[in-house]
Amino acid sequence: MMMLSTQIVYVKMMLQVCFSNLHSIVLSTLELVFSWVGVNAGHGRVCVAHKAAEAVKTPTPTSVNYHFTRQCNYKCGFCFHTAKTSFVLPVEEAKRGLRLLKESGMEKINFSGGEPFLQERGDFVGKLVQFCKEDLQIPSVSIVSNGSLIRDSWFRKYGEYLDILAISCDSFDEDTNKLIGRTQGRKSHVDNLYKVRSWCKEYKVAFKINSVINTFNLEEDMREQILELSPVRWKVFQCLVIEGENAGDDALREAEGFVISDQQFQDFLDRHRDITCLVPESNEKMRDSYLILDEYMRFLDCREGRKDPSNSILDIGVENAIQFSGFDEKMFLKRGGKYVWSKADMRLEW
Ligand code: SF4
């Protein structure tokens, strides 16, 4: 059994390398055809050739989510990026990968996990945030965190390099947070959220909230608290099932009891329709409109309802690895993936 899975992984790697080479050959051939058509034909035929080129066009990694760790101090029952490994790249390797992404057109980087502030008590993510803003000059640098481990001292050291901080909060009721698993010991998740919000204001970082709507919070009315916290964006996700992460035999979580129907999700959205910063994300929109890099800097393809990894961008480069990301650039634009994402361009009232 072990031998068979090793062989499958080997065959998959070989296929990826072959495909990468094949892709380059197809592109070069098309380039030759274009130059010939450009010289020998009228405008109409050049357009046909361009359409053919678009069919094999490599997507640009404009906005990337780098889940550099899978470790977390919370135990949310629906978590879909679970602690299957404890691996984290050395910081210099992570920087090398980020530079490759920048050279391929990355304009927004989001650091996620796991819990990003767990590694080196927040210094690891701090160093990457500073590197992306100062050295690579990435227009938008953001973090998604559960907020429980962030300190005032972190903002003093790294706050100026961070554009957006998103904190996950599914409920303003502590008992509901406990039922979901969004909690650690006796600490209050909601108190932390308010504390982080005030630091964002003090250190001029745009504040965002992410909520996952599931069976435990679908009846909640969050309007009052959201208006009080006044985030620049409130992302509202429908609880998502991913095979191998929160469903199936080898998963570390069992999300089945958290899943809600499309209609239940719509009812929650309708109740909050007056909140102008609300950005809804249904399962359909989520599956293939994100570019996700795991802890080895491999793109994860979620199209089949599970996470199929590419080879690492550190081994085969961004252009080759991205062919296996399942990324749908059109869906990314359709879900509003491109927005004002640099704090320099936001008209924020701190
Ligand atoms: S806080 Fe995020 S990473 Fe941690 S368990 Fe919850 S969903 Fe997973």
Coordinates of C-alpha atoms and ligand atoms in Angstrom, one line a residue:
M1 CA 0.0 0.0 0.0
M2 CA 2.8 2.3 1.1
M3 CA 4.8 1.4 -2.1
L4 CA 1.8 2.1 -4.3
S5 CA 1.2 5.6 -2.8
T6 CA 4.9 6.4 -3.2
Q7 CA 4.7 5.3 -6.9
I8 CA 1.6 7.4 -7.4
V9 CA 3.3 10.5 -5.9
Y10 CA 6.3 9.9 -8.1
V11 CA 4.2 9.5 -11.3
K12 CA 2.3 12.7 -10.4
M13 CA 5.6 14.6 -10.0
M14 CA 6.8 13.3 -13.3
L15 CA 3.5 14.3 -15.0
Q16 CA 3.8 17.8 -13.5
V17 CA 7.3 18.3 -14.8
C18 CA 6.3 16.9 -18.3
F19 CA 3.3 19.2 -18.3
S20 CA 5.4 22.2 -17.4
N21 CA 7.7 21.5 -20.3
L22 CA 4.8 20.7 -22.7
H23 CA 3.2 24.0 -21.7
S24 CA 6.4 25.9 -22.5
I25 CA 6.6 24.2 -25.9
V26 CA 2.9 25.0 -26.7
L27 CA 3.5 28.6 -25.8
S28 CA 6.7 28.9 -27.9
T29 CA 5.0 27.3 -30.9
L30 CA 2.0 29.7 -30.6
E31 CA 4.4 32.6 -30.3
L32 CA 6.1 31.5 -33.6
V33 CA 2.7 31.1 -35.3
F34 CA 1.7 34.6 -34.1
S35 CA 4.8 36.2 -35.4
W36 CA 4.2 34.5 -38.8
V37 CA 0.5 35.4 -38.9
G38 CA 1.4 39.0 -37.8
V39 CA 3.7 39.3 -40.8
N40 CA 1.6 37.4 -43.4
A41 CA -2.1 38.0 -42.5
G42 CA -4.7 40.6 -42.0
H43 CA -6.0 41.8 -38.7
G44 CA -8.9 39.2 -38.5
R45 CA -6.5 36.3 -38.5
V46 CA -4.3 37.8 -35.9
C47 CA -7.3 38.0 -33.6
V48 CA -8.0 34.3 -34.1
A49 CA -4.4 33.6 -33.1
H50 CA -4.7 35.8 -30.0
K51 CA -7.8 33.9 -29.0
A52 CA -5.8 30.6 -29.2
A53 CA -3.0 32.1 -27.1
E54 CA -5.5 33.1 -24.4
A55 CA -6.7 29.5 -24.1
V56 CA -3.3 28.5 -22.7
K57 CA -2.5 31.8 -20.9
T58 CA -0.9 31.4 -17.6
P59 CA -2.9 33.1 -14.8
T60 CA -1.2 35.9 -13.0
P61 CA -0.8 35.4 -9.2
T62 CA -2.2 38.9 -8.5
S63 CA -3.5 38.0 -5.1
V64 CA -2.0 35.1 -3.1
N65 CA -2.9 33.5 0.2
Y66 CA 0.2 31.9 1.9
H67 CA -0.8 29.5 4.7
F68 CA 2.7 29.2 6.0
T69 CA 1.7 27.2 9.1
R70 CA -1.0 24.7 9.9
Q71 CA -0.6 25.0 13.7
C72 CA -3.2 26.8 15.7
N73 CA -4.2 27.4 19.3
Y74 CA -7.9 27.2 18.5
K75 CA -10.0 24.1 17.6
C76 CA -12.8 25.4 15.3
G77 CA -14.9 22.4 14.4
F78 CA -15.2 23.4 10.7
C79 CA -11.5 24.4 10.2
F80 CA -10.5 23.6 6.6
H81 CA -6.7 24.1 7.0
T82 CA -5.9 21.8 9.8
A83 CA -2.6 20.9 11.6
K84 CA -1.7 17.9 9.3
T85 CA 2.0 18.9 9.5
S86 CA 4.0 21.1 11.8
F87 CA 6.3 22.2 9.0
V88 CA 7.2 25.9 8.5
L89 CA 9.8 27.0 5.8
P90 CA 12.9 28.7 7.1
V91 CA 12.3 32.5 6.8
E92 CA 14.9 33.0 4.1
E93 CA 13.3 30.3 1.9
A94 CA 9.9 31.9 2.4
K95 CA 11.3 35.2 1.3
R96 CA 12.8 33.6 -1.8
G97 CA 9.4 32.3 -2.7
L98 CA 7.7 35.6 -2.1
R99 CA 10.3 37.3 -4.4
L100 CA 9.4 34.8 -7.1
L101 CA 5.8 35.6 -6.7
K102 CA 6.5 39.3 -6.9
E103 CA 8.5 38.8 -10.1
S104 CA 5.4 36.9 -11.5
G105 CA 3.0 39.8 -10.9
M106 CA 1.8 39.5 -7.3
E107 CA 0.2 42.7 -6.0
K108 CA -1.4 41.4 -2.8
I109 CA -0.1 38.9 -0.3
N110 CA -2.2 37.5 2.6
F111 CA -0.5 35.5 5.4
S112 CA -2.8 32.9 6.9
G113 CA -2.7 29.6 8.8
G114 CA -3.3 28.0 11.1
E115 CA -2.6 30.9 13.4
P116 CA 0.1 33.2 11.9
F117 CA 1.0 34.7 15.3
L118 CA 1.9 31.3 16.8
Q119 CA 5.3 31.0 15.0
E120 CA 8.1 32.8 16.9
R121 CA 5.4 34.7 18.9
G122 CA 4.5 36.7 15.8
D123 CA 8.0 37.6 14.7
F124 CA 8.0 35.1 11.8
V125 CA 5.0 36.7 10.2
G126 CA 6.3 40.2 11.2
K127 CA 9.5 39.6 9.3
L128 CA 7.6 38.5 6.2
V129 CA 5.2 41.5 6.4
Q130 CA 8.2 43.9 6.7
F131 CA 10.0 42.2 3.8
C132 CA 7.0 42.3 1.5
K133 CA 6.3 46.0 2.1
E134 CA 9.9 47.3 2.5
D135 CA 11.9 45.2 0.1
L136 CA 9.4 43.9 -2.4
Q137 CA 7.1 47.0 -2.3
I138 CA 3.9 44.8 -2.5
P139 CA 0.9 47.2 -2.7
S140 CA -1.2 45.2 -0.2
V141 CA 0.1 43.1 2.7
S142 CA -2.5 41.5 5.0
I143 CA -2.9 38.8 7.7
V144 CA -5.8 36.7 8.7
S145 CA -5.7 35.7 12.4
N146 CA -7.9 34.6 15.2
G147 CA -6.6 37.6 17.1
S148 CA -5.9 35.8 20.4
L149 CA -2.0 36.0 20.3
I150 CA -1.5 39.6 19.0
R151 CA 0.3 42.0 21.3
D152 CA 0.6 45.8 21.4
S153 CA 4.4 45.3 21.0
W154 CA 3.8 43.6 17.6
F155 CA 2.0 46.6 16.2
R156 CA 4.8 48.9 17.5
K157 CA 7.4 46.9 15.6
Y158 CA 5.6 45.8 12.4
G159 CA 2.3 47.8 12.2
E160 CA 3.6 50.3 9.7
Y161 CA 4.2 47.6 7.1
L162 CA 0.8 46.0 7.4
D163 CA -2.1 47.2 5.2
I164 CA -5.0 45.0 6.5
L165 CA -5.5 42.8 9.5
A166 CA -8.5 40.5 9.3
I167 CA -9.8 38.8 12.5
S168 CA -12.0 35.8 12.5
C169 CA -15.1 36.2 14.5
D170 CA -18.3 34.1 14.0
S171 CA -20.2 35.2 17.0
F172 CA -20.5 37.9 19.7
D173 CA -21.8 35.3 22.1
E174 CA -19.0 33.5 24.0
D175 CA -21.1 30.4 24.5
T176 CA -21.5 30.1 20.7
N177 CA -17.7 30.6 20.3
K178 CA -17.1 27.8 22.7
L179 CA -19.5 25.5 20.8
I180 CA -17.7 26.3 17.6
G181 CA -14.3 25.9 19.1
R182 CA -13.2 29.4 18.5
T183 CA -11.6 29.9 21.9
Q184 CA -8.7 28.9 24.0
G185 CA -9.1 28.3 27.8
R186 CA -11.0 31.1 29.6
K187 CA -9.8 33.9 27.3
S188 CA -12.7 35.9 25.8
H189 CA -12.5 35.9 22.0
V190 CA -14.8 38.9 21.8
D191 CA -12.7 41.0 24.2
N192 CA -9.6 40.2 22.1
L193 CA -11.4 41.3 19.0
Y194 CA -12.2 44.8 20.5
K195 CA -8.6 45.1 21.8
V196 CA -7.1 44.4 18.3
R197 CA -9.6 46.8 16.8
S198 CA -8.4 49.6 19.0
W199 CA -4.7 48.8 18.1
C200 CA -5.5 48.8 14.4
K201 CA -6.9 52.3 14.9
E202 CA -3.9 53.4 16.9
Y203 CA -1.3 52.0 14.5
K204 CA -3.2 52.8 11.3
V205 CA -3.9 49.3 10.0
A206 CA -7.1 48.7 8.2
F207 CA -9.4 46.4 10.2
K208 CA -11.4 43.6 8.7
I209 CA -13.7 40.8 10.1
N210 CA -14.2 37.3 8.7
S211 CA -17.2 35.3 9.8
V212 CA -18.1 31.7 8.9
I213 CA -21.8 31.1 9.0
N214 CA -22.7 27.6 10.3
T215 CA -25.4 25.8 12.2
F216 CA -24.4 27.5 15.5
N217 CA -24.6 31.2 14.5
L218 CA -27.0 31.2 11.5
E219 CA -29.8 32.8 13.6
E220 CA -27.5 35.5 15.1
D221 CA -28.0 39.2 14.5
M222 CA -24.6 40.8 14.4
R223 CA -25.6 44.2 13.1
E224 CA -25.1 46.2 16.2
Q225 CA -21.5 44.9 16.9
I226 CA -20.4 45.1 13.3
L227 CA -21.6 48.7 13.1
E228 CA -19.8 49.5 16.3
L229 CA -16.5 47.9 15.2
S230 CA -16.8 49.4 11.7
P231 CA -14.5 47.2 9.7
V232 CA -13.4 48.2 6.2
R233 CA -14.8 44.8 5.0
W234 CA -16.9 42.2 6.7
K235 CA -16.3 38.9 4.8
V236 CA -19.1 36.4 5.4
F237 CA -18.4 32.9 4.3
Q238 CA -20.7 29.9 4.0
C239 CA -19.2 27.0 6.0
L240 CA -17.2 24.9 3.4
V241 CA -16.5 21.2 3.4
I242 CA -13.1 20.1 2.1
E243 CA -12.3 16.3 1.8
G244 CA -9.2 15.4 3.9
E245 CA -9.4 18.6 6.0
N246 CA -12.8 18.6 7.7
A247 CA -14.5 15.6 6.0
G248 CA -13.5 12.0 5.2
D249 CA -11.5 9.3 7.0
D250 CA -8.1 11.0 7.3
A251 CA -9.5 14.4 8.2
L252 CA -8.7 16.1 11.6
R253 CA -12.1 17.8 11.8
E254 CA -15.7 16.7 11.1
A255 CA -17.6 19.7 9.7
E256 CA -20.8 17.9 8.7
G257 CA -22.6 19.2 11.8
F258 CA -21.7 22.8 10.9
V259 CA -22.9 22.8 7.3
I260 CA -25.8 25.1 6.3
S261 CA -27.9 25.2 3.1
D262 CA -27.7 27.9 0.5
Q263 CA -31.1 29.2 1.6
Q264 CA -30.0 29.4 5.3
F265 CA -26.9 31.3 4.2
Q266 CA -29.1 33.7 2.1
D267 CA -31.4 34.3 5.1
F268 CA -28.3 35.4 7.2
L269 CA -27.3 37.7 4.4
D270 CA -30.8 39.2 4.1
R271 CA -30.9 39.9 7.8
H272 CA -27.6 41.9 7.5
R273 CA -28.3 43.5 4.1
D274 CA -28.0 47.0 5.5
I275 CA -24.4 46.5 6.4
T276 CA -22.6 48.1 3.5
C277 CA -19.2 46.6 4.1
L278 CA -20.6 43.0 4.0
V279 CA -18.9 40.9 1.3
P280 CA -20.7 37.5 1.0
E281 CA -18.8 34.4 -0.2
S282 CA -20.8 31.3 -1.0
N283 CA -19.2 27.9 -1.4
E284 CA -19.4 28.2 -5.2
K285 CA -17.4 31.5 -5.1
M286 CA -14.8 30.2 -2.7
R287 CA -13.7 26.9 -4.2
D288 CA -11.6 28.1 -7.2
S289 CA -11.3 31.9 -6.9
Y290 CA -8.4 31.8 -4.4
L291 CA -4.8 31.2 -5.0
I292 CA -3.7 29.2 -2.0
L293 CA -0.1 28.3 -1.1
D294 CA 0.5 25.7 1.6
E295 CA 3.4 25.5 4.1
Y296 CA 5.7 24.1 1.4
M297 CA 4.7 26.8 -1.1
R298 CA 2.7 24.4 -3.2
F299 CA -0.5 25.7 -4.8
L300 CA -3.6 23.9 -3.6
D301 CA -6.2 23.0 -6.2
C302 CA -9.7 22.8 -4.4
R303 CA -11.8 22.2 -7.5
E304 CA -12.6 18.6 -6.7
G305 CA -13.7 19.4 -3.1
R306 CA -10.3 18.5 -1.7
K307 CA -6.8 20.1 -1.7
D308 CA -4.6 18.7 -4.5
P309 CA -1.0 20.1 -4.2
S310 CA 1.2 21.2 -7.1
N311 CA 5.0 21.0 -6.8
S312 CA 6.5 23.8 -4.8
I313 CA 7.2 27.1 -6.5
L314 CA 10.6 26.9 -4.9
D315 CA 11.4 23.8 -7.1
I316 CA 9.6 24.4 -10.4
G317 CA 8.9 28.2 -10.4
V318 CA 5.6 30.1 -10.2
E319 CA 4.5 29.8 -13.9
N320 CA 4.8 26.0 -13.9
A321 CA 3.3 25.4 -10.4
I322 CA 0.3 27.7 -11.1
Q323 CA -0.9 25.4 -13.9
F324 CA -1.9 23.0 -11.1
S325 CA -3.6 25.6 -8.8
G326 CA -7.1 25.2 -10.3
F327 CA -7.3 29.0 -10.0
D328 CA -10.2 30.6 -12.0
E329 CA -9.1 34.2 -12.7
K330 CA -12.5 35.1 -14.0
M331 CA -14.2 33.9 -10.8
F332 CA -11.6 35.8 -8.8
L333 CA -12.7 39.0 -10.5
K334 CA -16.4 38.1 -10.3
R335 CA -16.2 37.7 -6.5
G336 CA -14.6 41.2 -6.3
G337 CA -11.2 39.8 -5.5
K338 CA -9.6 43.0 -6.7
Y339 CA -10.5 46.0 -4.6
V340 CA -8.8 49.0 -2.9
W341 CA -6.4 46.9 -0.9
S342 CA -3.5 49.2 0.0
K343 CA -4.0 51.4 3.1
A344 CA -2.3 54.2 1.2
D345 CA -5.3 54.3 -1.2
M346 CA -8.0 54.0 1.5
R347 CA -9.7 57.0 2.8
L348 CA -9.8 55.8 6.4
E349 CA -10.8 57.9 9.4
W350 CA -8.4 56.6 12.0
Ligands
SF4_1 S1 -8.7 29.8 14.2 FE1 -8.6 29.4 12.0 S2 -6.9 28.0 11.7 FE2 -7.4 28.0 13.9 S3 -8.7 26.2 14.2 FE3 -10.0 28.0 13.8 S4 -10.4 28.0 11.6 FE4 -8.7 26.7 12.0

